[in-house]
PDB file of C-alpha atoms in Angstrom:
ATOM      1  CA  UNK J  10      71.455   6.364 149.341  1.00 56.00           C
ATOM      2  CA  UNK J  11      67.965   5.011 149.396  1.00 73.00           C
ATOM      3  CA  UNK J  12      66.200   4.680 152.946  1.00 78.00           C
ATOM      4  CA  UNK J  13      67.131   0.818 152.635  1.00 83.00           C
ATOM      5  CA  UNK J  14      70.850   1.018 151.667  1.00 87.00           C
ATOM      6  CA  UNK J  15      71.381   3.841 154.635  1.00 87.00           C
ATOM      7  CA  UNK J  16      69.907   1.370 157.042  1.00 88.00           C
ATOM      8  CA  UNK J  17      72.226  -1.581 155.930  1.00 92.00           C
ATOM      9  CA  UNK J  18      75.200   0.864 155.782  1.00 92.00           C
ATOM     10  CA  UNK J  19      74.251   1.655 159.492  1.00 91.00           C
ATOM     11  CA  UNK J  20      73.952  -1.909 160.408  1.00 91.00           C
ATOM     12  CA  UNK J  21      77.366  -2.754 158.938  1.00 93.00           C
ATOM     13  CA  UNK J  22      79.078   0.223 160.713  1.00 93.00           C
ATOM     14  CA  UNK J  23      77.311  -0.190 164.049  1.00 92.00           C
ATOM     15  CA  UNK J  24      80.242  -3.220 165.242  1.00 93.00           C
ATOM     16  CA  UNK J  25      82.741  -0.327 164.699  1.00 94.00           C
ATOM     17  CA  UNK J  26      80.862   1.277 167.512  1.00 92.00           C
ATOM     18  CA  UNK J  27      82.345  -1.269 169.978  1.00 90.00           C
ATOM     19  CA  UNK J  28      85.746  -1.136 169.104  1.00 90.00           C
ATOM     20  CA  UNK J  29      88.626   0.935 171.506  1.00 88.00           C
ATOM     21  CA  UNK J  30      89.063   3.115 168.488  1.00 90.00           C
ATOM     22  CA  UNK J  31      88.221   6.456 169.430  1.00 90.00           C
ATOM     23  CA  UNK J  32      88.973   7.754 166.157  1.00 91.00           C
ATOM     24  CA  UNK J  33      86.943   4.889 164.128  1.00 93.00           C
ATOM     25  CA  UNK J  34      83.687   5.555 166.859  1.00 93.00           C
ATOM     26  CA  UNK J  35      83.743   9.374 166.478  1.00 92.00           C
ATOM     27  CA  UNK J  36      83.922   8.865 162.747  1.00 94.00           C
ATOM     28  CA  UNK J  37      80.758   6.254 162.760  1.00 94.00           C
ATOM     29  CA  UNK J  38      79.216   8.756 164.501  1.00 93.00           C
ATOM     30  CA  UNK J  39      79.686  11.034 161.925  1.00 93.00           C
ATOM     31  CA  UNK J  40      78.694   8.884 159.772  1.00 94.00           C
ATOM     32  CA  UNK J  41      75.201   7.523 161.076  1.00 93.00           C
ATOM     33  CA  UNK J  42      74.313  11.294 161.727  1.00 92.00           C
ATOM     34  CA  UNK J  43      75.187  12.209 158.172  1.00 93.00           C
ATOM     35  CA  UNK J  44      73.152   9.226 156.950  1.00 91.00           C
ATOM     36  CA  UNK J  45      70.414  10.152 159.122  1.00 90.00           C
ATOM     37  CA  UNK J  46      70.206  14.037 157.549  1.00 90.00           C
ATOM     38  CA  UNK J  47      70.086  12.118 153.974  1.00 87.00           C
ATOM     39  CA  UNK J  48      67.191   9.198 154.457  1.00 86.00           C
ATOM     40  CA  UNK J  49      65.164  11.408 156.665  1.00 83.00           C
ATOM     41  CA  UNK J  50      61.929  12.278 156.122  1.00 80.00           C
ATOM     42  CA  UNK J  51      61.698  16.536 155.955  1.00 76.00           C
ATOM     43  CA  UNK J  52      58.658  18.577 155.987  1.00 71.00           C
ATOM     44  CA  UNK J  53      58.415  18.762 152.431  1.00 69.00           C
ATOM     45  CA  UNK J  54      58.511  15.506 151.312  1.00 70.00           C
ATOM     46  CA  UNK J  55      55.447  13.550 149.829  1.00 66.00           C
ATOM     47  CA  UNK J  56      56.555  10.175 151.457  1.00 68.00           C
ATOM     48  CA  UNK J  57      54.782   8.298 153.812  1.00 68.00           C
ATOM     49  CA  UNK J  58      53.774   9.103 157.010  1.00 66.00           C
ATOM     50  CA  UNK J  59      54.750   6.198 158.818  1.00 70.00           C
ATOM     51  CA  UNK J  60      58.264   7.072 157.322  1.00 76.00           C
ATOM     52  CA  UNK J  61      60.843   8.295 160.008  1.00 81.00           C
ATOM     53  CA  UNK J  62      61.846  12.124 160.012  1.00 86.00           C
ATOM     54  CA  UNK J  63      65.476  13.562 160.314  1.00 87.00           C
ATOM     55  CA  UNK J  64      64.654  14.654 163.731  1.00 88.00           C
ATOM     56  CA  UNK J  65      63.558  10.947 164.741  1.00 90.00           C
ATOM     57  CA  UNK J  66      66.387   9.527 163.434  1.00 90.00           C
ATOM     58  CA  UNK J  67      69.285  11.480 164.611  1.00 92.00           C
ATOM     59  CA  UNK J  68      67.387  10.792 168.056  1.00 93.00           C
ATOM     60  CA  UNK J  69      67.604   7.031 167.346  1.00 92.00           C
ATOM     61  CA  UNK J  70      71.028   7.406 166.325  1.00 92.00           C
ATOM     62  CA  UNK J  71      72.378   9.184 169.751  1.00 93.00           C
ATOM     63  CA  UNK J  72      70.369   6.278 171.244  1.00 93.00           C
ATOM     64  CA  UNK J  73      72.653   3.813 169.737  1.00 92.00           C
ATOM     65  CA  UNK J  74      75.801   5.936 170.165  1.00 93.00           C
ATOM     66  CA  UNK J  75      75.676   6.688 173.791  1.00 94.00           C
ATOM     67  CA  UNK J  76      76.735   3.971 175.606  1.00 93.00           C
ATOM     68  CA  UNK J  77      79.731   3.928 173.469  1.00 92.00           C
ATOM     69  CA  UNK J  78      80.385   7.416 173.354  1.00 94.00           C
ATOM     70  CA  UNK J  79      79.805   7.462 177.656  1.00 94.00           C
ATOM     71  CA  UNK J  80      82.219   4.455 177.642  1.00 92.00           C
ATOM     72  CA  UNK J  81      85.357   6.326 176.013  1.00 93.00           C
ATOM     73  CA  UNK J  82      85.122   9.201 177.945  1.00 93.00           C
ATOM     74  CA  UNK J  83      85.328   7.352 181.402  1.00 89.00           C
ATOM     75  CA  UNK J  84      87.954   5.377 179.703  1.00 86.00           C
ATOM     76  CA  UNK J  85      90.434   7.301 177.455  1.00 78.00           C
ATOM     77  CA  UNK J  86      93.524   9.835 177.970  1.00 88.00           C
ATOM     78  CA  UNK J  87      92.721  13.313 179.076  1.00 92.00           C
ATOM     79  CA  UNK J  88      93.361  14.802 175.598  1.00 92.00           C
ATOM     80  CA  UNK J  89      90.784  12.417 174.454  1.00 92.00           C
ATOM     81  CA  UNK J  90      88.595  12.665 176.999  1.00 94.00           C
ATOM     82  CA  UNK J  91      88.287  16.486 176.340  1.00 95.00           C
ATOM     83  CA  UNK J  92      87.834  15.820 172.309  1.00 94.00           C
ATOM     84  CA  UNK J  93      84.629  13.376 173.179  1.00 94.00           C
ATOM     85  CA  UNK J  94      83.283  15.930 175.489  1.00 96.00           C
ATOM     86  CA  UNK J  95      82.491  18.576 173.356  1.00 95.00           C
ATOM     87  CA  UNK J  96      81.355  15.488 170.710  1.00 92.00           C
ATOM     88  CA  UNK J  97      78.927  14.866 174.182  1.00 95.00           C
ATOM     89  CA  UNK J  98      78.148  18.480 174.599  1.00 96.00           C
ATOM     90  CA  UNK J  99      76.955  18.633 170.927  1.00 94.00           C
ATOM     91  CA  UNK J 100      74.759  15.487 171.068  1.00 94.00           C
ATOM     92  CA  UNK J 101      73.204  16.398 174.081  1.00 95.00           C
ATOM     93  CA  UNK J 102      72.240  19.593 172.312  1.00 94.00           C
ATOM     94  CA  UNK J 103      70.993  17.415 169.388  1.00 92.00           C
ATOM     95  CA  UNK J 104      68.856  15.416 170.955  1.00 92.00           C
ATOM     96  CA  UNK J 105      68.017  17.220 174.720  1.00 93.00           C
ATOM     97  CA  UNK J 106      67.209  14.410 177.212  1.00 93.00           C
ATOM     98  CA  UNK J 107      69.042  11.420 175.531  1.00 94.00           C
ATOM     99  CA  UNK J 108      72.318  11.663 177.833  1.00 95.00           C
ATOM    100  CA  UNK J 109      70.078  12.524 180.617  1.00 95.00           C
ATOM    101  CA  UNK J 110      69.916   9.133 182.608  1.00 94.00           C
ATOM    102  CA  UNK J 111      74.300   9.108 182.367  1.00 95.00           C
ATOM    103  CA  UNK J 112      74.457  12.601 184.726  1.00 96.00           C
ATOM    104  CA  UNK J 113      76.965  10.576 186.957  1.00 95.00           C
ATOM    105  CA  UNK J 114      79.030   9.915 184.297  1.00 94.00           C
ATOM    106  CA  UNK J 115      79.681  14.003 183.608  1.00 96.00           C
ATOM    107  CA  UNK J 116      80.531  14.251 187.631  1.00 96.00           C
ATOM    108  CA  UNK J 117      83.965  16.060 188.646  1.00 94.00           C
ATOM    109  CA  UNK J 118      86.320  13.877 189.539  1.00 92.00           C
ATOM    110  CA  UNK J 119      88.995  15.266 191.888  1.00 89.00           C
ATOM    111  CA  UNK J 120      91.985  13.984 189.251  1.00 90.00           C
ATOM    112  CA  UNK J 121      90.299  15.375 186.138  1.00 93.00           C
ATOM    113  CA  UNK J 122      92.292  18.062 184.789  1.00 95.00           C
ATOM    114  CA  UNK J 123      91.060  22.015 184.616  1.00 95.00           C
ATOM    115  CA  UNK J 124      89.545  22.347 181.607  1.00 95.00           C
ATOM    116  CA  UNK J 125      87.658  18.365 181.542  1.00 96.00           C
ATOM    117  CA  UNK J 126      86.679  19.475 185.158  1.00 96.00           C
ATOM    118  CA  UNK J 127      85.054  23.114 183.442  1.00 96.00           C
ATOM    119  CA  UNK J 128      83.654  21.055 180.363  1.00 96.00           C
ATOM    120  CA  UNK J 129      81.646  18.494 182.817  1.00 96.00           C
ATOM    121  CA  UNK J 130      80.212  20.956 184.872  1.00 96.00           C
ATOM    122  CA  UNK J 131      78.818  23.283 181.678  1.00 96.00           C
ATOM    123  CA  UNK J 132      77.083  19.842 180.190  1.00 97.00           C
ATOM    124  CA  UNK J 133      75.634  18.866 183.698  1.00 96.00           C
ATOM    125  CA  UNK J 134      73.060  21.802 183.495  1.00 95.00           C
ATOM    126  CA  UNK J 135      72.250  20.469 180.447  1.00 96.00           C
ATOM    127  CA  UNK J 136      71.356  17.238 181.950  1.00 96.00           C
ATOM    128  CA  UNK J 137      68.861  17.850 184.410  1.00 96.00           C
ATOM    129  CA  UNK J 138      65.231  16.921 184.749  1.00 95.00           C
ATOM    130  CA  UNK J 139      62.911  16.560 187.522  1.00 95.00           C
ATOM    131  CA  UNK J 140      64.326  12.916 188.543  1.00 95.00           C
ATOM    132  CA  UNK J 141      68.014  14.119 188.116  1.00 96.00           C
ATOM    133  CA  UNK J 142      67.972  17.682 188.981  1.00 95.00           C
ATOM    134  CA  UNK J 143      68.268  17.266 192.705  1.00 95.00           C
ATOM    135  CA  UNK J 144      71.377  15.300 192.379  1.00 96.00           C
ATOM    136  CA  UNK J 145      73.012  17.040 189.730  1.00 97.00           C
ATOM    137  CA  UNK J 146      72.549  20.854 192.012  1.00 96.00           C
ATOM    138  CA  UNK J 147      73.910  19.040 195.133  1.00 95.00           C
ATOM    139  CA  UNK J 148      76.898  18.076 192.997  1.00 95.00           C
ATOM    140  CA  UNK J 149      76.983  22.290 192.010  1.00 95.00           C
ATOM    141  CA  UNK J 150      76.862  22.698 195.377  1.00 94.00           C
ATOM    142  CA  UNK J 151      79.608  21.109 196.498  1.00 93.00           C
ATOM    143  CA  UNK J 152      82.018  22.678 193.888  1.00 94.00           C
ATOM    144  CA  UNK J 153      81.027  26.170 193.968  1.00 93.00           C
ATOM    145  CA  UNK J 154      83.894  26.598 197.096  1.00 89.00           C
ATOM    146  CA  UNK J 155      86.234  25.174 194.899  1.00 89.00           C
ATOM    147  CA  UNK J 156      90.015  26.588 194.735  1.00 89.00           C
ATOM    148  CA  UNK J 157      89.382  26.795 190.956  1.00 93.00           C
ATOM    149  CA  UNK J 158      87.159  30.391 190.906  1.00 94.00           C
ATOM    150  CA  UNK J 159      86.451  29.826 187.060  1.00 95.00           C
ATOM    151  CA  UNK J 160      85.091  26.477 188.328  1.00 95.00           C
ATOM    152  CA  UNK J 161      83.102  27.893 191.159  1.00 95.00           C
ATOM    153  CA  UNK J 162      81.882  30.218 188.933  1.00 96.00           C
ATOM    154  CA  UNK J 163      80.346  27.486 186.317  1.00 96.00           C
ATOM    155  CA  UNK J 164      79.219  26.191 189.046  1.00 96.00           C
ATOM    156  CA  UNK J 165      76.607  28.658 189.925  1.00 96.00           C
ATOM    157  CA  UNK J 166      76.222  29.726 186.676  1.00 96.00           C
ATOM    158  CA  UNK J 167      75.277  25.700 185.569  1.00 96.00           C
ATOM    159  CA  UNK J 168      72.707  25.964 188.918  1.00 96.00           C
ATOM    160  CA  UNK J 169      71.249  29.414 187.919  1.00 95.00           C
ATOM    161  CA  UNK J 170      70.889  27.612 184.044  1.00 95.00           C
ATOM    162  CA  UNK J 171      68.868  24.832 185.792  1.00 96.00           C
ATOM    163  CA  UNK J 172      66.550  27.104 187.759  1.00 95.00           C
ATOM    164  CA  UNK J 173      66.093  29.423 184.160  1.00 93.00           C
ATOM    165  CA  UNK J 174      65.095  26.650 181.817  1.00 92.00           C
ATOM    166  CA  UNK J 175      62.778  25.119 184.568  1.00 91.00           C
ATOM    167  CA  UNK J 176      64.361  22.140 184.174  1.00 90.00           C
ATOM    168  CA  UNK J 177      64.477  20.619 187.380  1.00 88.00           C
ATOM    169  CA  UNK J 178      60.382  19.867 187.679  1.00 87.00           C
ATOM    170  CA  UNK J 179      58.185  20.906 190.433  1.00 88.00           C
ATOM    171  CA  UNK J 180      59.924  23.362 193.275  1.00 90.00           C
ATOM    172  CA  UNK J 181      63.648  23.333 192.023  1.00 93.00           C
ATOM    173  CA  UNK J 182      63.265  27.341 191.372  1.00 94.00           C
ATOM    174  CA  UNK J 183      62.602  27.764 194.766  1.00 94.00           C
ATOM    175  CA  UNK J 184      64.982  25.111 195.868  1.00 94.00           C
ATOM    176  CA  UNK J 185      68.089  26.909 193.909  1.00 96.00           C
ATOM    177  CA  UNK J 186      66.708  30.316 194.756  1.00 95.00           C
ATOM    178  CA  UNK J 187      67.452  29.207 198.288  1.00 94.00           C
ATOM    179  CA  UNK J 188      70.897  27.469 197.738  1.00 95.00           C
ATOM    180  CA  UNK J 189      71.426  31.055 196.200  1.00 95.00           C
ATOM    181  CA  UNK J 190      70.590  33.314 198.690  1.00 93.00           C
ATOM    182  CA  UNK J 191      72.691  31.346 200.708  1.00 93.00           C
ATOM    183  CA  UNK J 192      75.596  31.915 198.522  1.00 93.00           C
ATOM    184  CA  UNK J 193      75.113  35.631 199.157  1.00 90.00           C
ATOM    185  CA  UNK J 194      76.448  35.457 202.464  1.00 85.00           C
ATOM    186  CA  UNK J 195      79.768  34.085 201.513  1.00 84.00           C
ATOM    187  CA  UNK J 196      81.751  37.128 202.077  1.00 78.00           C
ATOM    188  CA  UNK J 197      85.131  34.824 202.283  1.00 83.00           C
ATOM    189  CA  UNK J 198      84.660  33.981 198.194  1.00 91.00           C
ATOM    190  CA  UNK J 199      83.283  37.184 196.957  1.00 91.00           C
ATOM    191  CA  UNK J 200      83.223  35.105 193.166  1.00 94.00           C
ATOM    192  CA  UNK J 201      80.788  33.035 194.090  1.00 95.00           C
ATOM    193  CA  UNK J 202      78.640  36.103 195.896  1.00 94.00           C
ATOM    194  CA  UNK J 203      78.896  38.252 192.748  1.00 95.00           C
ATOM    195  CA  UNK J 204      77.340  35.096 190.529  1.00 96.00           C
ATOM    196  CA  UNK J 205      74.789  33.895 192.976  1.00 96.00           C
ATOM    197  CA  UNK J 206      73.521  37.781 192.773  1.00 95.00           C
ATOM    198  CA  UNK J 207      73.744  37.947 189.156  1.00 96.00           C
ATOM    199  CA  UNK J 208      72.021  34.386 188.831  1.00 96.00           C
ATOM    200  CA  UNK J 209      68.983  35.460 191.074  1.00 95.00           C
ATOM    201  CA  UNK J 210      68.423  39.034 189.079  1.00 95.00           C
ATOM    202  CA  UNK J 211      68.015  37.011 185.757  1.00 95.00           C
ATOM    203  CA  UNK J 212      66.088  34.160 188.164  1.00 95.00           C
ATOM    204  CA  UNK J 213      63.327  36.628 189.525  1.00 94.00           C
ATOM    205  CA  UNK J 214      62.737  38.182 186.284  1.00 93.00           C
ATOM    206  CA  UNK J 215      62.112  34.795 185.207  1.00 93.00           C
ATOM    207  CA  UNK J 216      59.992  33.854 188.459  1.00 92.00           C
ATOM    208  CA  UNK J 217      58.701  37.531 190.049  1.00 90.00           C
ATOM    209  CA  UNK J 218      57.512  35.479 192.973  1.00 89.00           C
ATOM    210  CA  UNK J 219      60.843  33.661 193.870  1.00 91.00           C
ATOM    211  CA  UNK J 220      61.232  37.680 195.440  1.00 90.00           C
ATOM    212  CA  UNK J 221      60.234  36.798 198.885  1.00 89.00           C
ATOM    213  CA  UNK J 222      62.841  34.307 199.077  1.00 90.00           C
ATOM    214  CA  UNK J 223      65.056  36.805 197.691  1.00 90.00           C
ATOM    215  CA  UNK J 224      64.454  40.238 199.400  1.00 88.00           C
ATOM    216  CA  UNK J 225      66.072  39.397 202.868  1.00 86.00           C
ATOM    217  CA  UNK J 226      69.816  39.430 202.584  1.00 88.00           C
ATOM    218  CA  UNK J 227      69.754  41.825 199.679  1.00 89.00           C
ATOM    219  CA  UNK J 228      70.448  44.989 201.649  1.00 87.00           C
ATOM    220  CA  UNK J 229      73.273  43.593 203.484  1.00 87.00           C
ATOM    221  CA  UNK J 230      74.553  41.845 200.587  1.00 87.00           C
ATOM    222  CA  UNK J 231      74.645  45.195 198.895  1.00 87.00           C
ATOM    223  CA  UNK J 232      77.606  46.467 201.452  1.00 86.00           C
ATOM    224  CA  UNK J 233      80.099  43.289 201.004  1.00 86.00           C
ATOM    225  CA  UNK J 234      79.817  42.504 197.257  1.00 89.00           C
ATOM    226  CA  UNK J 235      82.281  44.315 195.407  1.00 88.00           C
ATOM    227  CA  UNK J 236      82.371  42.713 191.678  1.00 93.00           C
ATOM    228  CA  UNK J 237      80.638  45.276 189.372  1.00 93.00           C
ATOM    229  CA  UNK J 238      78.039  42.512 187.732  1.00 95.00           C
ATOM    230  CA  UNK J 239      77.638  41.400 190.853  1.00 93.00           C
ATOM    231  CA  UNK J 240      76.621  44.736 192.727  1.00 92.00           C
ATOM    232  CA  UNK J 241      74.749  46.274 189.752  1.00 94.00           C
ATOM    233  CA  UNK J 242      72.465  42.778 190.207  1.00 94.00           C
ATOM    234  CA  UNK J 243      71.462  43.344 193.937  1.00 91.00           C
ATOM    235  CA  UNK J 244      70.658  47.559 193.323  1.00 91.00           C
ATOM    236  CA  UNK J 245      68.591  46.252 189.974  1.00 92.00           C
ATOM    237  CA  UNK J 246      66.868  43.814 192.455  1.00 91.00           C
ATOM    238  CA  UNK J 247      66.556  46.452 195.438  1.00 90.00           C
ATOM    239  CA  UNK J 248      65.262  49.113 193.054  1.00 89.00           C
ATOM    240  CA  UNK J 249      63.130  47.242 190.649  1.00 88.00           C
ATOM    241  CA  UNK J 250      61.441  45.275 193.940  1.00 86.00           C
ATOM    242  CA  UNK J 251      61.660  47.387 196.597  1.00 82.00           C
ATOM    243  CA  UNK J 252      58.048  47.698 197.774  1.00 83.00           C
ATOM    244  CA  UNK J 253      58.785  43.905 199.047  1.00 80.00           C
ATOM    245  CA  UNK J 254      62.100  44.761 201.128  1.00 81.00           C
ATOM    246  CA  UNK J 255      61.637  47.506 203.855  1.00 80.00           C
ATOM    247  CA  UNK J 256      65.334  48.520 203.857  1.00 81.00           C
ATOM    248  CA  UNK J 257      65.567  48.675 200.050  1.00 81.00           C
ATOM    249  CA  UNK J 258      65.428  52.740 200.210  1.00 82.00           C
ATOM    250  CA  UNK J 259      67.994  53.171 202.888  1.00 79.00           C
ATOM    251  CA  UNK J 260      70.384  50.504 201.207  1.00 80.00           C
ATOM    252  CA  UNK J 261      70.438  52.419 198.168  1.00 82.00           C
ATOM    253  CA  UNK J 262      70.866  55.619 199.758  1.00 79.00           C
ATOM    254  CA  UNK J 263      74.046  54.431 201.290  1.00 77.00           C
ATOM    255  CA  UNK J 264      75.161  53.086 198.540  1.00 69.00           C
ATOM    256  CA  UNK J 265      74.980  56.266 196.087  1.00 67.00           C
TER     257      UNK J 265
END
């Protein structure tokens, strides 16, 4: 198809995107993204430049599909729900910040089932940006003590993601350094203790700085955390920065 007829073929389908058919929206989907990777305008091409590239168009494209899509997943059965997730968690990496401004629509709700409840919390890292970030790591926050360790796990692993791809705008390192550290001291969930410590190692060799907010619980965290990832991260982080923590020499000595 010419850049015309893919346009009217996208007009016709776009009704199809209101419809309660799951099956008929996830194919228009499909459909409009396929069309898009055909009439798009690639690097080689001696069009003209006011003509719209594949990249623009698959952006416009999860523009018009994701009220729709967002609408279906609140909506539908669990096995469905689970189905237009990953279709979510693909978009989202297809066009980053699209989805962005519909964080509360990825939140945990206490009826979802295990592995929606998993598949929300791995796409709400992806979602954050300085205006939603602080909203989206309170929401880590308060599942990290879940029952569910895999889920408390995500968790901090989604936080640490935040706080790696400097996502979350102006002082959110610092911000989920601290929520970290804190984590440390949870001696009652040792999970959540070994990933905070494994999250912070890759953090501060991210962010060297972020060590002073670091350094203090490290030796004692060093005695209670017994999950090999987990206890490998604090002796990495006591040996590679211990002219910043007084105690790092004894710690380690007690430890070998």
């Amino acid at each position: 198809a010419n850049d015309e007829e893919g346009f009217q073929i996208m007009n016709l389908l776009d009704p199809v995107l209101r419809t309660a058919n799951a099956g008929a929206v996830v194919a228009t989907i499909r459909a409009f993204l396929s069309i898009a990777d055909a009439i798009g305008k690639r690097p080689a091409d001696d069009r003209d430049a006011d003509s719209p590239t594949v990249d623009d168009l698959k952006r416009q494209v999860c523009v018009r599909i994701k009220a729709p899509l967002v609408t279906l997943i609140a909506s539908g059965s669990n096995e469905l729900t689970y189905v237009l997730l990953k279709y979510a968690d693909q978009l989202i990496d297809l066009c980053p910040g699209i989805f962005d401004d519909e964080y509360r629509q990825f939140y945990v709700r206490y009826s979802d089932p295990t592995h929606i409840k998993h598949s929300k919390v791995r796409i709400l890292a992806k979602l954050a940006n300085p205006e939603t970030a602080p909203d989206i790591v309170a929401e880590l926050g308060e599942i990290v003590a879940d029952v569910d360790e895999t889920m408390g796990r995500l968790a901090v692993r989604s936080m640490g993601a935040i706080a790696l791809h400097d996502s979350g705008g102006q002082g959110a390192v610092e911000s989920i350094a601290r929520r970290l550290v804190e984590m440390l001291d949870l001696q009652g969930i040792p999970h959540v203790s070994s990933e905070a410590a494994t999250a912070l190692a890759a953090l501060v060799r991210r962010h060297p700085s972020i060590i002073t907010v670091v350094s203090a619980p490290l030796p004692r965290a060093l005695r209670y955390i017994t999950e090999p990832m987990g206890k490998a991260s604090v002796i990495f982080l006591l040996g590679e920065y211990g002219e910043s923590i007084n105690e790092a020499p004894y710690a380690l000595e007690r430890g070998i």
